[in-house]
Tab-separated table of C-alpha atoms in Angstrom:
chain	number	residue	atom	x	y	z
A	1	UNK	CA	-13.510	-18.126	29.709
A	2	UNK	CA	-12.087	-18.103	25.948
A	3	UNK	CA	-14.840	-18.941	23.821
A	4	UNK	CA	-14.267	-22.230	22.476
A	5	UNK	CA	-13.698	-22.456	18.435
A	6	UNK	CA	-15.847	-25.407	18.286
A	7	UNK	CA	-19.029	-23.140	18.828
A	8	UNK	CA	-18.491	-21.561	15.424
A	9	UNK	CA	-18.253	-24.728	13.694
A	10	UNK	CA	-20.636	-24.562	10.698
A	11	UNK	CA	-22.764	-28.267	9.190
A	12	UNK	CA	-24.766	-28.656	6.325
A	13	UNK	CA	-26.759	-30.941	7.713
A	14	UNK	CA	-27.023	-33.818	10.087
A	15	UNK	CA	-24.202	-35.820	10.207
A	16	UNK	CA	-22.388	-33.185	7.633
A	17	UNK	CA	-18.549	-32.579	7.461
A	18	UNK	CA	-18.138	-29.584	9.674
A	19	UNK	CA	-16.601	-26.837	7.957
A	20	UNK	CA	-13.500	-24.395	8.504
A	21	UNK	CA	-14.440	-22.399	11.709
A	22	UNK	CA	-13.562	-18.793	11.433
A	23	UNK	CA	-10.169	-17.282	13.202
A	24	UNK	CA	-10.491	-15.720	17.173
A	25	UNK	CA	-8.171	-12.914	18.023
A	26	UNK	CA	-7.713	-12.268	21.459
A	27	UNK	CA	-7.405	-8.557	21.708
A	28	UNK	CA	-8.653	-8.231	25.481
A	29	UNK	CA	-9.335	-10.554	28.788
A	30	UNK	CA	-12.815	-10.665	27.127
A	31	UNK	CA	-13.018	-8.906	23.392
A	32	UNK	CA	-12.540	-11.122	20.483
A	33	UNK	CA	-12.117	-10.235	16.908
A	34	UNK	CA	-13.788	-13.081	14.827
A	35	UNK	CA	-12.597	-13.766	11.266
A	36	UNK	CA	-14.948	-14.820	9.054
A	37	UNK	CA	-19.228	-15.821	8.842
A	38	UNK	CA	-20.607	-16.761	12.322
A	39	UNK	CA	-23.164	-16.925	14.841
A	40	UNK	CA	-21.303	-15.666	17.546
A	41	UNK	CA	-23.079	-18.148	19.923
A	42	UNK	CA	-21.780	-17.867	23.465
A	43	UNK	CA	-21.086	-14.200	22.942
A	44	UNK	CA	-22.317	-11.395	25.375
A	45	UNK	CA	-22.683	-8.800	22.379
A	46	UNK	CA	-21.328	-8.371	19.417
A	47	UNK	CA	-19.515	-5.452	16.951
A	48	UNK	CA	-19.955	-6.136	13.288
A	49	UNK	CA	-17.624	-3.569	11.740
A	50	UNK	CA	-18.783	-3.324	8.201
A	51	UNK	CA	-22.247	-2.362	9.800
A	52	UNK	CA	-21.066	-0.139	12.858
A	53	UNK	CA	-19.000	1.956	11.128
A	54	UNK	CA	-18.432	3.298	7.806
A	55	UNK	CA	-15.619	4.113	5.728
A	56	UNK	CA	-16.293	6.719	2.459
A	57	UNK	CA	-13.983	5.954	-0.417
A	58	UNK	CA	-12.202	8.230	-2.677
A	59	UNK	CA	-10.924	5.902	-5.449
A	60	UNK	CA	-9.390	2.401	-4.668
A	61	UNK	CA	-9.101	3.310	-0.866
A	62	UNK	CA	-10.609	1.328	1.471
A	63	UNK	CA	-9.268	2.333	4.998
A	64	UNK	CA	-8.034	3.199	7.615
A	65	UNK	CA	-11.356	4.960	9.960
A	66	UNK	CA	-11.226	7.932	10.413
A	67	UNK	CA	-10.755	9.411	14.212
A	68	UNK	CA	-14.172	9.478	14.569
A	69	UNK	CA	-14.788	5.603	14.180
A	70	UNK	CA	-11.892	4.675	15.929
A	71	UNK	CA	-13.105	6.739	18.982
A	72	UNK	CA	-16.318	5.281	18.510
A	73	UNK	CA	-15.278	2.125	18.398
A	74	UNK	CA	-13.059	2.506	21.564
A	75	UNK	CA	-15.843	3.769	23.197
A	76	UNK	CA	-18.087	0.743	22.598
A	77	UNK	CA	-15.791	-1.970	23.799
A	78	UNK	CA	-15.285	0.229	27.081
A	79	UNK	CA	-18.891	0.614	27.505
A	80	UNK	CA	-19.529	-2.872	27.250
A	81	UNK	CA	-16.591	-3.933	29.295
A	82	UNK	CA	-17.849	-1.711	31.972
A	83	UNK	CA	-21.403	-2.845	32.042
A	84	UNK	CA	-20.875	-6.032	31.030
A	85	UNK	CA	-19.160	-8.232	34.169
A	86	UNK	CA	-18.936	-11.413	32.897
A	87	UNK	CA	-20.127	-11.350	28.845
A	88	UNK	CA	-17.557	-11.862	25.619
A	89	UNK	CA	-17.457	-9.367	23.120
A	90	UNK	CA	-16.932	-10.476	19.455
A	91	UNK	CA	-15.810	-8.020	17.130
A	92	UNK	CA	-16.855	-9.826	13.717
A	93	UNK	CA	-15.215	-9.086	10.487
A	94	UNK	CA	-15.517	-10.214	6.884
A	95	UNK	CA	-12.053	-12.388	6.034
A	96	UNK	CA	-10.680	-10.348	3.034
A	97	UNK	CA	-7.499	-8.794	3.643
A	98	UNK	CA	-9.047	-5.615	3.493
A	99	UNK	CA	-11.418	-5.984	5.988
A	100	UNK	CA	-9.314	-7.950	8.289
A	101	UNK	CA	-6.753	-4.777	7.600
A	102	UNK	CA	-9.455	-2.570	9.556
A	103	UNK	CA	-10.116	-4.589	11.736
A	104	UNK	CA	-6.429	-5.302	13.034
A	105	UNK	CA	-6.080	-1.607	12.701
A	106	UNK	CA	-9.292	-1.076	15.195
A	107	UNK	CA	-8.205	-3.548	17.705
A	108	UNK	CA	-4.691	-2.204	17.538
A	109	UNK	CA	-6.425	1.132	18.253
A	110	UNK	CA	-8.073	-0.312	21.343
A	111	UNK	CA	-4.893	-1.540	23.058
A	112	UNK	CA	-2.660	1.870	22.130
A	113	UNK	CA	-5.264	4.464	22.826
A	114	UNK	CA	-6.824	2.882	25.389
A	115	UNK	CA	-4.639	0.950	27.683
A	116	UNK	CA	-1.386	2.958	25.965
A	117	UNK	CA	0.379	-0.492	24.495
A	118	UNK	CA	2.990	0.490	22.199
A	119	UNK	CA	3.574	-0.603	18.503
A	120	UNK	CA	5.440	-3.566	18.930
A	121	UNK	CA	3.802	-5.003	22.022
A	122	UNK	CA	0.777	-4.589	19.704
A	123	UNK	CA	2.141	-6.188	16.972
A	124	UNK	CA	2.725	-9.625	19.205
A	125	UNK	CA	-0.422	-9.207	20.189
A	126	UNK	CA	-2.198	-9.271	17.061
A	127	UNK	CA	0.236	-11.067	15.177
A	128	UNK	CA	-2.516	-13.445	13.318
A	129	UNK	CA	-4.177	-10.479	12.129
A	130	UNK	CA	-1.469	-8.703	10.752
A	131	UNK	CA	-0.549	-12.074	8.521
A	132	UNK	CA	-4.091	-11.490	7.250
A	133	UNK	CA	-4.056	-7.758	6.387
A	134	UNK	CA	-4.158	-6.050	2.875
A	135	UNK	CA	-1.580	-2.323	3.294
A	136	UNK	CA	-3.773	0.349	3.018
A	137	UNK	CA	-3.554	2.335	-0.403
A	138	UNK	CA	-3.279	6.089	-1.453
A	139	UNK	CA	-6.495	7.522	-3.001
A	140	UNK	CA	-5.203	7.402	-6.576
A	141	UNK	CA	-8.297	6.995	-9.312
A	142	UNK	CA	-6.420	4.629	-11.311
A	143	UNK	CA	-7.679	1.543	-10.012
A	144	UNK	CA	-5.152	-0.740	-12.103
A	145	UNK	CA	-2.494	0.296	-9.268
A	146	UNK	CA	-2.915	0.930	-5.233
A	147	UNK	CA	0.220	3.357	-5.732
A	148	UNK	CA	2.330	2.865	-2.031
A	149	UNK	CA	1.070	1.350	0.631
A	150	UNK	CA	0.706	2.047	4.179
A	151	UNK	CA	0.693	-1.109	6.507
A	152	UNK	CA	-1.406	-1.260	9.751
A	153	UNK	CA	2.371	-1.405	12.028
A	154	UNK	CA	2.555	2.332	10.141
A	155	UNK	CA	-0.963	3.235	11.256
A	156	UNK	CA	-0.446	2.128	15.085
A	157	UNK	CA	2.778	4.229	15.173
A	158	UNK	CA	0.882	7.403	13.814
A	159	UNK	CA	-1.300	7.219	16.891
A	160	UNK	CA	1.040	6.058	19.174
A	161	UNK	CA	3.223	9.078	18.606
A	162	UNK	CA	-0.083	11.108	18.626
A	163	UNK	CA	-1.246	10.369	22.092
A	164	UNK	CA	2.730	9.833	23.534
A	165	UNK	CA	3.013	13.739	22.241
A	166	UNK	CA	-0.820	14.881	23.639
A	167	UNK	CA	-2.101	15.446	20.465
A	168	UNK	CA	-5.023	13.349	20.760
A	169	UNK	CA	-6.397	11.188	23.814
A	170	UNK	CA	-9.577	8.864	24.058
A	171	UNK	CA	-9.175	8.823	27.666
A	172	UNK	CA	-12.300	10.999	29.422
A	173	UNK	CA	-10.471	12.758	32.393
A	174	UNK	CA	-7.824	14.590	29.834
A	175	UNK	CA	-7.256	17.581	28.849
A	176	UNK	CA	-6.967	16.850	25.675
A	177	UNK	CA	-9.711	14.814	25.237
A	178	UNK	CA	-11.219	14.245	21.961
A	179	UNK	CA	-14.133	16.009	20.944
A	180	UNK	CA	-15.668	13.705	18.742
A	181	UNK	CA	-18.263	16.725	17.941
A	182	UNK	CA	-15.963	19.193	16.860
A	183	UNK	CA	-14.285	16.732	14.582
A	184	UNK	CA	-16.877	15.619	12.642
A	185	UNK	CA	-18.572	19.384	12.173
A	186	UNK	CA	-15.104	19.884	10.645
A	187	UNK	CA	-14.179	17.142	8.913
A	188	UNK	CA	-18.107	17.468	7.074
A	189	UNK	CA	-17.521	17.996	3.596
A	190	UNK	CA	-20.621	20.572	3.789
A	191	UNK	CA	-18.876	22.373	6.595
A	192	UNK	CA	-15.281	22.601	4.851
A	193	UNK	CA	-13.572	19.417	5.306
A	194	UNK	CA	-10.712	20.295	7.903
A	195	UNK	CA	-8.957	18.097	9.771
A	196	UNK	CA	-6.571	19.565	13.349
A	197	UNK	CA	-3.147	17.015	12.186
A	198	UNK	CA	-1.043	18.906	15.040
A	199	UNK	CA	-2.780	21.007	17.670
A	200	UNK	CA	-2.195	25.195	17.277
A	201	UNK	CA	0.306	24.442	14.436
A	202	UNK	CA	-0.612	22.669	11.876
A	203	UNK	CA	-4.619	22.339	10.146
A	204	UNK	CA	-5.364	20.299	6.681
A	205	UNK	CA	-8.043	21.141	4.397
A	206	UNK	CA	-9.555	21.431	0.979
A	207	UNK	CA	-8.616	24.104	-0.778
A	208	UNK	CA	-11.113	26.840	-1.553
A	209	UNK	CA	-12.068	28.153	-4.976
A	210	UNK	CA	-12.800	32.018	-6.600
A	211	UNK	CA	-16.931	31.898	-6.377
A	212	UNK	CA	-18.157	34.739	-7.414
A	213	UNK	CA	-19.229	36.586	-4.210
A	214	UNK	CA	-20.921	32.934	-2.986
A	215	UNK	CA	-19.699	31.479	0.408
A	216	UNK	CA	-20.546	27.611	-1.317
A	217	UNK	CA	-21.409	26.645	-4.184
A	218	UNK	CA	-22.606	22.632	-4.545
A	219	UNK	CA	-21.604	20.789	-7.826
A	220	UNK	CA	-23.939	17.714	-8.615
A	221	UNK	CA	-23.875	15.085	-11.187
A	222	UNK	CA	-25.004	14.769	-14.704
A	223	UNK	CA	-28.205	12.853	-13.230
A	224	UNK	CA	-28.655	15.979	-11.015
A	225	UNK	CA	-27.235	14.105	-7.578
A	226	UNK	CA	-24.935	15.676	-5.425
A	227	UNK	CA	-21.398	15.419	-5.736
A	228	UNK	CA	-19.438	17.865	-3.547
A	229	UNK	CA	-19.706	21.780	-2.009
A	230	UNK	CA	-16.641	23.859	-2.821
A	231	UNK	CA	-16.288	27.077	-0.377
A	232	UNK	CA	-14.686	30.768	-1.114
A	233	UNK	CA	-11.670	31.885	0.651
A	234	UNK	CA	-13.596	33.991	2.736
A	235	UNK	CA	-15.717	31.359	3.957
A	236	UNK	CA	-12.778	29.254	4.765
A	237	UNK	CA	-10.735	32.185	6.648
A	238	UNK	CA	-13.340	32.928	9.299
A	239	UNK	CA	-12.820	29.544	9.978
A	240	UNK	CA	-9.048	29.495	10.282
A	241	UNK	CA	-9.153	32.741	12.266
A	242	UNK	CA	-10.878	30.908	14.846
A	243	UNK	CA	-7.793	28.810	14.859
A	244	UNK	CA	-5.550	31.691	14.549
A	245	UNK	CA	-3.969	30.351	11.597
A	246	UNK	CA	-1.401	32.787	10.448
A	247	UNK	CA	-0.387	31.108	6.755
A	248	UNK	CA	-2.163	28.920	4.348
A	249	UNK	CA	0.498	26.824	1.751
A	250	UNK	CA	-1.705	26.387	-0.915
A	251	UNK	CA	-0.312	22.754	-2.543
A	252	UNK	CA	-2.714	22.537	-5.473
A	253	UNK	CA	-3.314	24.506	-8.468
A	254	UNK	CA	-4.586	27.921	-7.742
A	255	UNK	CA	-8.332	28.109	-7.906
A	256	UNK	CA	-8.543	31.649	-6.253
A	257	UNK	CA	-6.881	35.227	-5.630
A	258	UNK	CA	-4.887	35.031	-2.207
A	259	UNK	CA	-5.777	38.214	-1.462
A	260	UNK	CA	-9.172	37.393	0.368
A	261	UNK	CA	-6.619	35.874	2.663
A	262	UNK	CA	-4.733	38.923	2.989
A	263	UNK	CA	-7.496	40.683	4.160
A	264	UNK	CA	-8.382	38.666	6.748
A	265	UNK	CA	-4.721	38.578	7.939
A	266	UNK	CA	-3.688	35.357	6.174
A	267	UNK	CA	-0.480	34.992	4.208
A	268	UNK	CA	-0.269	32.892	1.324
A	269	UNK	CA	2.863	30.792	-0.138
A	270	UNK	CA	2.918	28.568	-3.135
């Protein structure tokens, strides 16, 4: 049954005015996304996003997840729709746009790469939470702007086109299921920070830098913390051989001679 919004309503005491109850999103027959501080009374389980998963900043960013926690999150509410019969699932959320932003962009997740809803479809669905949602900003340092944003409709598309092409599926029995593993021994920034975007064409990373004969080198702050691991070219190409990478179009400044690339077969274009 839909869990009625009565059970979230909050009092101060006996005979209190009962406050604002938080917002329900149906996103399944029985997975809620709850808007907003509550008990979640009447609930089989519960996923509170801001504790499940977590999302590292560069600058003013704030979202979307990653691959990784939008598998995982898939994951869960299959789990506990297939063990749970009967039960409600409430996925809770914190009601700033930004939250509710990843959260909308996690349920939308659920319905495309799960179930295969398209954009639109999942649009109507979650319509409430869209009116909610802060766009998603570029990882600019100057924190007096958000530069463009990228809306949660844009973010549903991206994987929508992903798993109609077979880039990517969350679904167990296909080929080209994703390897959650893989990804995040990649996508590590102490491993080189490489993301597959298009399968045997196209590969993002960081670029490497001219270290003196040193695979790594880490770089910590003035208080002696760490801050990052930057990696030679020669670390990076045994790597990209492995993904028989053929070129490397090196978009930032150059920080190292191309040639350890050429001698691991890699060509090189500014």
């Amino acid at each position: 049954p839909f869990p009625s919004q009565n059970m979230f309503a909050l009092a101060s005491g006996v005979g209190a005015r009962r406050e604002c109850a938080p917002e329900m999103h149906r996103v399944d027959e029985r997975v809620f996304v709850v808007v907003g501080e509550c008990d979640c009374e009447g609930f089989a389980s519960t996923f509170v996003i801001g504790s499940e998963l977590r999302y590292d900043a560069f600058a003013n960013d704030f979202g979307p997840y990653n691959l990784a926690s939008t598998y995982t999150f898939c994951r869960f509410i299959d789990n506990f729709l297939d063990t749970n019969v009967d039960g409600n699932l409430a996925v809770v959320t914190s009601d700033d746009p930004e939250s509710v932003a990843n959260a909308a962009f996690l349920a939308g997740a659920y319905l495309i790469m799960i179930h295969g809803v398209d954009p639109e479809a999942t649009a109507l669905e979650l319509g409430g939470l869209l009116d909610s949602a802060a766009g998603f900003c570029d990882v600019t340092p100057d924190r007096s702007t958000k530069g463009f944003l990228l809306s949660v409709r844009d973010c549903w598309a991206g994987l929508f086109q992903a798993r109609s092409l077979r880039w990517v599926s969350f679904t167990a029995d296909d080929d080209t299921h994703f390897d959650i593993e893989s990804y995040l021994q990649l996508d590590d920034p102490l491993n080189g920070d490489m993301h597959v975007i298009v399968p045997d064409k196209l590969i993002a990373m960081r670029g490497p830098k001219d270290l003196g004969g040193r695979d790594f080198s880490d770089t910590c702050f003035d208080d002696g913390t760490f801050r990052c691991r930057d990696f030679s070219p020669t670390y990076m190409a045994d790597i990209l051989n492995q993904f028989d990478v053929q070129a490397v179009v090196r978009l930032n400044e150059p920080c190292y001679d191309p040639r350890e690339f050429h001698e691991h077969g890699i060509a090189v274009a500014d």
